[in-house]
């Protein structure tokens, strides 16, 4: 049964509605075993999770499974895998202690909270020192989103987010808490132009007011910054303007900053554009309704450790999240490893570099090396896609190339976009179609470039063969 379902998903034969859910079975449990809530969770069909499962069932390997699927759809960062493994294998990080056999501070050990306060202080430059009771650690940012929705929203309440967006967010805040994410649609003005997909504070205000007029209770605005899938970094002025809108309407401002430190750098061409600024570093017009999320899954490529953090000055919210932590805690052993890593990122040795050279002293910094690799790999993937004739929208951060395939389409329809996705799956490469990220203009794709070099190149070769075949068809 499960295998059949997986087969249907992988080959795109399962009937789904527009949002990737087969609407009918959402509320059904034919055997009547589950609660209504349980049936909703059991039947949630989340595109990103489905295709992760599908790609993981038949993973590409150059020797043992060359026909397997190359996953360029799931947001992982493998560019620093070797250095991280080396660091975590050292005895001070993943060592065992009998104290791990017992209960502990589920919302974050003092050791981890101390390390986080130091790390966030150095890299997020908070305008006010972060207190221990202003941090809660849960098992991943996914879990933080579920917990925040539980804590802040009643069923039917609205969370607004700019789209296209990381689609799982819709599931995370709705599945158990019942909040509805409604889009603030960012429009495509012209292919690949920076004028496309622009976020404006006045558009947020208009959306909030329109929803209020419809009688909806808007509880929060959620921003992914740097953005997934666009790779945009927002200016401090825009962030302040968005916070002001939220403060005026008494709605929570949630800033998901899981890609905060994955900003591309280019050694040859240092960026003249303003750097990333965390919401933590700016004045908060409504501190009780301003919350920041971060975790180890992206900037450190450690999604398997399940570490997510909520930082907020709202005492009531933090009391609630500390109580929730008993259901959603990360093991103490991981708290200890994460604390060792976060306190010591400056000295992760990079074996491939000569320790004596001056350059290597600078490059020894983990985050700097990560940023350089992200920038270099992004430019490589972008160059290859542009050479194929795809139009790429410029990104400054995160793990994505967001590109348009309109020139390979006959119609501007989401159906054709899904056809191309199915064709790519048959060719053995998984990327995410823009419509599955709630993009309103069909013909965009999100590709993850931060994978092993060999897989990226083979994946791009497979994409090229599909696009070439379509060029002929459309010609
Ligand atoms: C914007 C955003 N938030 C949250 C997550 C989930 O992170 P975690 O692994 O910490 O649950 C992702 C993963 O892709 C993401 O892109």
Coordinates of C-alpha atoms and ligand atoms in Angstrom, one line a residue, residues 48 73-76 138-145 165-169 172 223-229 256-259 293-298 302-304 306-309 398-400 446 448, ligand 1:
X48 CA 8.3 18.6 -0.3
X73 CA 14.9 19.6 -4.4
X74 CA 15.5 19.2 -0.6
X75 CA 17.2 22.1 1.0
X76 CA 20.4 20.6 2.4
X138 CA 13.1 22.8 20.2
X139 CA 13.7 19.9 17.7
X140 CA 14.1 21.9 14.5
X141 CA 12.6 25.1 13.1
X142 CA 9.7 23.0 11.8
X143 CA 8.9 22.2 15.4
X144 CA 9.3 25.9 16.3
X145 CA 6.7 26.8 13.6
X165 CA 7.7 30.6 -0.1
X166 CA 9.0 27.5 1.7
X167 CA 5.9 25.5 1.3
X168 CA 6.1 23.3 4.4
X169 CA 5.3 26.3 6.4
X172 CA 3.6 23.3 9.9
X223 CA 8.9 36.4 6.8
X224 CA 11.6 34.0 5.6
X225 CA 14.8 36.1 5.6
X226 CA 17.0 35.4 3.8
X227 CA 14.3 34.2 1.5
X228 CA 13.5 30.7 0.5
X229 CA 13.2 30.2 -2.5
X256 CA 12.5 32.8 10.1
X257 CA 16.2 33.5 9.8
X258 CA 17.3 29.9 9.3
X259 CA 19.6 31.0 6.4
X293 CA 13.8 31.7 14.5
X294 CA 17.1 30.1 13.7
X295 CA 18.5 26.6 13.7
X296 CA 21.4 24.4 12.8
X297 CA 19.8 22.7 9.7
X298 CA 21.0 25.2 7.0
X302 CA 23.1 19.7 10.4
X303 CA 19.4 19.0 9.8
X304 CA 19.8 15.6 11.3
X306 CA 17.2 18.7 15.0
X307 CA 18.1 22.0 16.6
X308 CA 15.8 25.0 16.2
X309 CA 15.6 28.1 18.3
X398 CA 20.7 30.5 1.0
X399 CA 20.9 27.3 -1.0
X400 CA 18.7 28.0 -4.1
X446 CA 13.8 26.0 -7.4
X448 CA 19.3 23.3 -4.5
Ligands
LIG1 C1 12.6 28.7 5.7 C2 12.7 27.3 6.4 N1 12.3 27.2 7.6 C3 12.4 26.0 8.3 C4 12.9 24.9 7.7 C5 12.9 23.6 8.5 O1 14.1 23.5 9.3 P1 14.4 22.4 10.3 O2 15.2 21.4 9.7 O3 15.1 23.1 11.4 O4 13.1 21.9 10.8 C6 13.4 25.0 6.4 C7 13.9 23.8 5.7 O5 14.0 23.8 4.5 C8 13.3 26.2 5.7 O6 13.7 26.4 4.4

